[in-house]
Coordinates of C-alpha atoms in Angstrom, one line a residue:
X30 CA -8.3 36.3 14.3
X31 CA -10.6 38.0 16.9
X32 CA -10.0 36.6 20.3
X33 CA -13.0 38.3 21.9
X34 CA -15.4 36.9 19.3
X35 CA -13.9 33.3 19.8
X36 CA -14.3 33.5 23.5
X37 CA -17.8 34.9 23.2
X38 CA -18.9 32.1 20.8
X39 CA -17.3 29.4 23.0
X40 CA -19.2 30.9 26.0
X41 CA -22.5 30.6 24.1
X42 CA -21.9 27.0 23.1
X43 CA -21.0 26.0 26.6
X44 CA -24.2 27.4 27.9
X45 CA -26.2 25.2 25.7
X46 CA -27.2 21.8 27.2
X47 CA -27.3 20.1 23.9
X48 CA -23.5 20.5 23.6
X49 CA -23.1 18.5 26.8
X50 CA -25.6 15.9 25.8
X51 CA -23.8 15.5 22.5
X52 CA -20.4 15.3 24.3
X53 CA -21.7 12.8 26.7
X54 CA -23.1 10.5 23.9
X55 CA -19.7 10.6 22.1
X56 CA -17.8 9.7 25.2
X57 CA -20.2 7.0 26.0
X58 CA -19.9 5.3 22.5
X59 CA -16.2 5.5 22.4
X60 CA -15.8 4.0 25.8
X61 CA -18.3 1.3 25.3
X62 CA -16.8 0.2 22.1
X63 CA -13.1 0.5 22.9
X64 CA -13.0 -0.6 26.5
X65 CA -13.6 -4.4 25.7
X66 CA -10.1 -4.4 24.0
X67 CA -8.5 -4.0 27.5
X68 CA -9.7 -7.5 28.6
X69 CA -9.0 -10.6 26.6
X70 CA -9.9 -13.2 29.1
X71 CA -13.7 -13.0 29.6
X72 CA -14.8 -15.4 26.9
X73 CA -12.1 -17.9 26.6
X74 CA -12.6 -21.6 25.7
X75 CA -12.9 -23.8 28.7
X76 CA -10.6 -26.7 29.1
X77 CA -12.0 -29.9 27.9
X78 CA -14.5 -28.3 25.6
X79 CA -14.4 -28.5 21.8
X80 CA -13.2 -25.5 19.9
X81 CA -15.7 -23.3 18.3
X82 CA -15.0 -21.6 14.9
X83 CA -16.1 -18.2 13.4
X84 CA -15.8 -16.3 10.2
X85 CA -15.3 -13.0 12.1
X86 CA -14.4 -13.9 15.7
X87 CA -12.6 -11.2 17.5
X88 CA -10.2 -11.5 20.6
X89 CA -12.8 -9.8 22.9
X90 CA -15.0 -12.8 22.1
X91 CA -12.2 -15.2 22.8
X92 CA -11.2 -16.0 19.3
X93 CA -7.9 -15.9 17.6
X94 CA -6.8 -16.5 14.0
X95 CA -6.6 -20.2 12.9
X96 CA -3.3 -21.4 11.8
X97 CA -3.2 -22.3 8.1
X98 CA -2.5 -26.1 8.9
X99 CA -5.6 -26.3 11.3
X100 CA -7.7 -24.1 8.8
X101 CA -7.0 -26.6 5.9
X102 CA -7.5 -29.6 8.1
X103 CA -10.9 -28.5 9.5
X104 CA -12.2 -27.0 6.2
X105 CA -11.4 -29.9 4.1
X106 CA -12.8 -32.4 6.5
X107 CA -16.0 -30.6 6.3
X108 CA -15.8 -30.4 2.6
X109 CA -15.1 -34.2 2.4
X110 CA -18.0 -34.9 4.6
X111 CA -20.3 -32.7 2.3
X112 CA -19.2 -34.7 -0.7
X113 CA -20.3 -37.9 0.9
X114 CA -23.6 -36.8 2.6
X115 CA -24.8 -34.4 0.0
X116 CA -23.2 -35.4 -3.2
X117 CA -23.4 -39.1 -3.0
X118 CA -19.8 -39.7 -3.2
X119 CA -18.2 -42.8 -1.7
X120 CA -15.8 -42.4 1.2
X121 CA -12.9 -43.4 -1.0
X122 CA -13.8 -41.0 -3.9
X123 CA -14.1 -38.0 -1.5
X124 CA -10.9 -38.9 0.3
X125 CA -8.9 -39.1 -2.9
X126 CA -10.3 -35.8 -4.2
X127 CA -9.5 -34.0 -1.0
X128 CA -5.9 -35.5 -1.1
X129 CA -5.6 -34.1 -4.7
X130 CA -6.4 -30.4 -3.6
X131 CA -5.1 -30.2 -0.1
X132 CA -1.9 -28.4 -1.1
X133 CA -3.6 -25.9 -3.4
X134 CA -4.5 -22.4 -2.5
X135 CA -8.1 -21.6 -1.4
X136 CA -9.0 -19.7 -4.7
X137 CA -7.7 -22.7 -6.6
X138 CA -9.7 -25.2 -4.6
X139 CA -12.8 -23.2 -4.9
X140 CA -12.4 -22.7 -8.7
X141 CA -11.8 -26.4 -9.1
X142 CA -14.8 -27.7 -7.3
X143 CA -17.0 -25.0 -9.1
X144 CA -15.8 -25.8 -12.6
X145 CA -15.3 -29.6 -12.3
X146 CA -18.1 -30.6 -9.9
X147 CA -20.5 -27.5 -9.9
X148 CA -20.0 -27.2 -6.2
X149 CA -20.1 -23.6 -5.0
X150 CA -19.5 -22.2 -1.4
X151 CA -16.0 -23.7 -0.9
X152 CA -14.5 -20.3 0.0
X153 CA -17.2 -19.9 2.7
X154 CA -16.3 -23.2 4.0
X155 CA -12.7 -21.9 4.7
X156 CA -14.0 -18.6 5.9
X157 CA -16.1 -20.2 8.7
X158 CA -13.0 -21.7 10.1
X159 CA -10.8 -18.5 9.9
X160 CA -10.9 -17.8 13.8
X161 CA -11.2 -20.4 16.6
X162 CA -11.9 -20.2 20.3
X163 CA -8.8 -20.0 22.2
X164 CA -7.7 -21.3 25.7
X165 CA -5.7 -19.0 28.0
X166 CA -2.4 -20.4 26.9
X167 CA -3.3 -19.9 23.2
X168 CA -4.5 -16.4 23.9
X169 CA -1.3 -15.5 25.8
X170 CA 0.8 -16.9 22.9
X171 CA -1.2 -15.0 20.2
X172 CA -0.9 -11.6 22.1
X173 CA 2.8 -12.1 22.7
X174 CA 3.3 -13.0 19.0
X175 CA 1.2 -10.1 17.8
X176 CA 2.0 -7.3 20.3
X177 CA 5.0 -8.4 22.2
X178 CA 8.5 -7.0 21.9
X179 CA 9.1 -9.0 18.5
X180 CA 5.5 -8.3 17.2
X181 CA 4.7 -6.5 14.1
X182 CA 2.9 -3.5 15.8
X183 CA 2.4 -2.3 19.4
X184 CA -0.7 -3.0 21.3
X185 CA -1.5 0.8 21.6
X186 CA -1.3 1.2 17.8
X187 CA -4.0 -1.4 17.3
X188 CA -6.2 -0.1 20.1
X189 CA -5.8 3.4 18.7
X190 CA -7.0 2.2 15.3
X191 CA -10.2 1.0 17.1
X192 CA -10.3 4.2 19.1
X193 CA -10.2 6.5 16.1
X194 CA -12.6 4.3 14.3
X195 CA -15.4 4.9 17.0
X196 CA -14.1 8.4 17.7
X197 CA -14.6 9.3 14.0
X198 CA -18.2 8.2 13.6
X199 CA -19.2 9.8 16.9
X200 CA -17.1 13.1 16.9
X201 CA -18.2 14.0 13.4
X202 CA -21.8 13.9 14.6
X203 CA -20.8 15.9 17.6
X204 CA -19.1 18.5 15.4
X205 CA -22.2 18.8 13.2
X206 CA -24.2 19.5 16.3
X207 CA -21.8 22.1 17.5
X208 CA -21.6 23.9 14.2
X209 CA -25.4 23.9 13.7
X210 CA -25.8 25.5 17.2
X211 CA -23.0 27.8 16.4
X212 CA -24.3 29.1 13.1
X213 CA -28.0 29.0 13.6
X214 CA -28.4 32.2 15.4
X215 CA -26.3 34.1 13.0
X216 CA -28.1 32.8 10.0
X217 CA -31.4 34.3 11.1
X218 CA -32.4 37.0 8.5
X219 CA -32.4 40.1 10.7
X220 CA -29.1 39.1 12.5
X221 CA -27.4 37.9 9.2
X222 CA -27.9 41.3 7.7
X223 CA -26.7 43.2 10.9
X224 CA -23.5 41.1 11.0
X225 CA -22.4 42.3 7.5
X226 CA -22.4 45.9 8.6
X227 CA -20.2 45.3 11.6
X228 CA -16.5 46.3 11.4
X229 CA -15.3 42.7 11.2
X230 CA -13.5 41.3 8.2
X231 CA -14.9 38.2 6.6
X232 CA -11.7 36.3 7.6
X233 CA -12.0 37.5 11.3
X234 CA -15.6 36.6 11.5
X235 CA -15.5 33.0 9.8
X236 CA -12.1 32.0 11.1
X237 CA -13.4 32.9 14.5
X238 CA -16.5 30.8 14.1
X239 CA -14.4 27.8 13.0
X240 CA -11.9 28.2 15.8
X241 CA -14.7 28.4 18.3
X242 CA -16.4 25.3 17.1
X243 CA -13.3 23.1 16.8
X244 CA -12.2 24.4 20.2
X245 CA -15.4 22.9 21.8
X246 CA -15.0 19.6 19.9
X247 CA -11.2 19.2 20.5
X248 CA -11.9 20.4 24.1
X249 CA -13.8 17.1 24.5
X250 CA -11.8 14.7 22.3
X251 CA -8.3 15.7 23.6
X252 CA -8.9 14.9 27.2
X253 CA -10.8 11.8 26.2
X254 CA -7.8 10.7 24.1
X255 CA -5.4 11.3 27.0
X256 CA -7.6 9.2 29.3
X257 CA -8.0 6.4 26.7
X258 CA -4.3 6.4 26.0
X259 CA -3.3 6.0 29.7
X260 CA -5.9 3.3 30.2
X261 CA -4.6 1.3 27.2
X262 CA -1.0 1.7 28.3
X263 CA -1.9 0.4 31.7
X264 CA -3.8 -2.7 30.1
X265 CA -0.9 -3.3 27.8
X266 CA 1.8 -3.2 30.6
X267 CA -0.3 -5.6 32.7
X268 CA -0.4 -8.1 29.8
X269 CA 3.4 -7.6 29.1
X270 CA 2.7 -6.3 25.5
X271 CA 4.5 -3.6 23.7
X272 CA 3.2 0.0 24.1
X273 CA 3.8 3.6 23.0
X274 CA 2.3 6.8 24.4
X275 CA 2.5 8.5 21.0
X276 CA 0.5 5.9 19.0
X277 CA -2.9 7.5 20.0
X278 CA -1.7 11.0 19.2
X279 CA -0.3 10.1 15.9
X280 CA -3.4 8.2 14.9
X281 CA -5.8 11.1 15.9
X282 CA -3.4 13.6 14.1
X283 CA -3.9 11.6 10.9
X284 CA -7.5 10.6 11.0
X285 CA -9.3 12.9 13.5
X286 CA -8.0 16.5 13.4
X287 CA -8.3 16.9 9.7
X288 CA -11.8 15.4 9.7
X289 CA -13.1 17.9 12.3
X290 CA -11.5 20.8 10.5
X291 CA -13.0 19.9 7.2
X292 CA -16.4 19.2 8.8
X293 CA -16.5 22.7 10.4
X294 CA -15.3 24.6 7.4
X295 CA -17.7 22.7 4.9
X296 CA -20.7 23.4 7.3
X297 CA -19.9 27.1 7.3
X298 CA -19.7 27.1 3.5
X299 CA -23.1 25.4 3.1
X300 CA -24.6 27.6 5.7
X301 CA -23.5 30.7 3.8
X302 CA -24.7 29.3 0.4
X303 CA -28.3 28.9 1.7
X304 CA -28.0 31.7 4.2
X305 CA -29.4 29.1 6.7
X306 CA -27.8 26.4 8.8
X307 CA -30.6 24.0 8.6
X308 CA -29.7 22.7 5.0
X309 CA -26.3 21.6 6.4
X310 CA -28.0 18.8 8.5
X311 CA -29.3 16.7 5.4
X312 CA -26.3 17.5 3.4
X313 CA -23.9 16.5 6.0
X314 CA -25.8 13.4 7.0
X315 CA -25.9 12.2 3.4
X316 CA -22.2 12.7 3.3
X317 CA -21.8 11.0 6.6
X318 CA -23.7 8.0 5.2
X319 CA -21.4 7.8 2.2
X320 CA -18.3 7.9 4.4
X321 CA -19.5 5.1 6.4
X322 CA -20.4 2.7 3.7
X323 CA -16.9 1.6 3.2
X324 CA -15.8 -0.3 0.1
X325 CA -14.0 -3.4 -0.7
X326 CA -11.0 -4.0 -3.0
X327 CA -11.0 -7.4 -4.6
X328 CA -7.3 -7.1 -5.5
X329 CA -6.4 -7.5 -1.8
X330 CA -7.9 -11.0 -1.6
X331 CA -5.7 -13.3 0.5
X332 CA -7.2 -16.7 1.3
X333 CA -10.9 -15.5 1.0
X334 CA -13.0 -12.5 1.3
X335 CA -12.0 -8.9 1.1
X336 CA -10.3 -6.2 3.2
X337 CA -11.7 -2.7 4.0
X338 CA -10.7 0.2 1.9
X339 CA -11.1 3.9 2.8
X340 CA -13.9 5.6 0.8
X341 CA -12.4 8.2 -1.6
X342 CA -13.1 11.7 -0.4
X343 CA -14.2 10.4 3.0
X344 CA -14.5 12.7 6.0
X345 CA -13.4 9.9 8.3
X346 CA -11.8 6.4 8.0
X347 CA -13.0 3.2 9.6
X348 CA -11.0 0.4 11.0
X349 CA -13.6 -2.4 11.2
X350 CA -11.3 -5.5 10.8
X351 CA -11.0 -7.9 13.7
X352 CA -8.6 -6.9 16.3
X353 CA -4.9 -7.3 15.4
X354 CA -5.5 -7.2 11.5
X355 CA -6.2 -3.4 11.1
X356 CA -3.7 -1.5 8.9
X357 CA -3.0 1.9 7.6
X358 CA -5.8 2.0 4.9
X359 CA -5.1 2.2 1.3
X360 CA -5.9 5.8 0.2
X361 CA -5.3 7.1 3.7
X362 CA -2.7 9.7 2.6
X363 CA -4.9 10.7 -0.3
X364 CA -7.8 11.3 1.9
X365 CA -5.7 13.3 4.4
X366 CA -4.5 15.5 1.5
X367 CA -8.1 15.8 0.4
X368 CA -9.4 16.9 3.7
X369 CA -6.7 19.6 4.0
X370 CA -7.7 20.8 0.5
X371 CA -11.4 20.7 1.5
X372 CA -10.7 22.9 4.6
X373 CA -8.9 25.4 2.7
X374 CA -11.3 25.5 -0.2
X375 CA -14.4 25.8 2.0
X376 CA -12.8 28.7 4.0
X377 CA -11.7 30.6 1.0
X378 CA -15.1 30.0 -0.7
X379 CA -16.9 31.1 2.4
X380 CA -14.7 34.2 2.8
X381 CA -15.3 35.2 -0.9
X382 CA -19.0 34.6 -0.6
X383 CA -19.2 36.7 2.5
X384 CA -17.3 39.7 1.0
X385 CA -19.4 39.5 -2.2
X386 CA -22.7 39.7 -0.3
X387 CA -21.3 42.4 1.9
X388 CA -20.5 44.6 -1.1
X389 CA -23.9 44.2 -2.6

């Protein structure tokens, strides 16, 4: 590893205003999307008003999960009303039918009405009642149950999932910008030929480029993580919730660092294949779009709907579920191993390609 080369490349990057623009946009996106999870009391239900329901309500909007008893009661009441008003059933017929199914599971109820009465959309009736607006007392109880001393996870762990979600989609774009700027000058025809005659080994040169690029990216994301961690711990302590300083760092270790390493090494390889850094832009954007699509696994059905599943061979992992329900994704370990393999493969391929062209 050539320290002088790394220092020189970092200096060139830090003199480019586009780097600071990309850094600023990344910080703004992350702060804008994560900071609402430090305050749960801006949109609470006012006392004396009727509770509102939502299919995907979040705590930052004043919603909490509806209990199963309330879910069944409200959804079946709506279904009973539908049978009377839209299907011309009598009140007694509708009531007897609802009494018959009220102890069944949601999939069983949905299948029964679809097969026996040709009525679709029963699942969506339950989904619409999945979350309800909460009073301050209800929100306090929910937060303590979810993130208190006896909760299933810490408050900082849940916020770290949201943090790495938005950090992932923004830092990958920032890394792409950094490596395009880093490689563009060296891929010019006259400079590219000159570099090959310098007394630098392929490993020294390419590892130096990678280290310089990721140093700039991590130079922005590490301080940002530290600040967001402290602010989250402060908010959690004020609410009396369980917090852990290391939650943020474990999450970015698993879902951020490997992504940036793989992004940088892959962009170096693509640039060398085409002897030009410009083709990396459409190639990486297409890959980015694939990673951001997500997928849904129908085997994870609980009451209704589906849960997010990490895309196979994805550069980053999303955590788009409502606050409190995010979990370590299925396929997360596989993707981590893939990113490590991709980094090594791209670097080795780049070194071999560089040495082959040097010998010609």
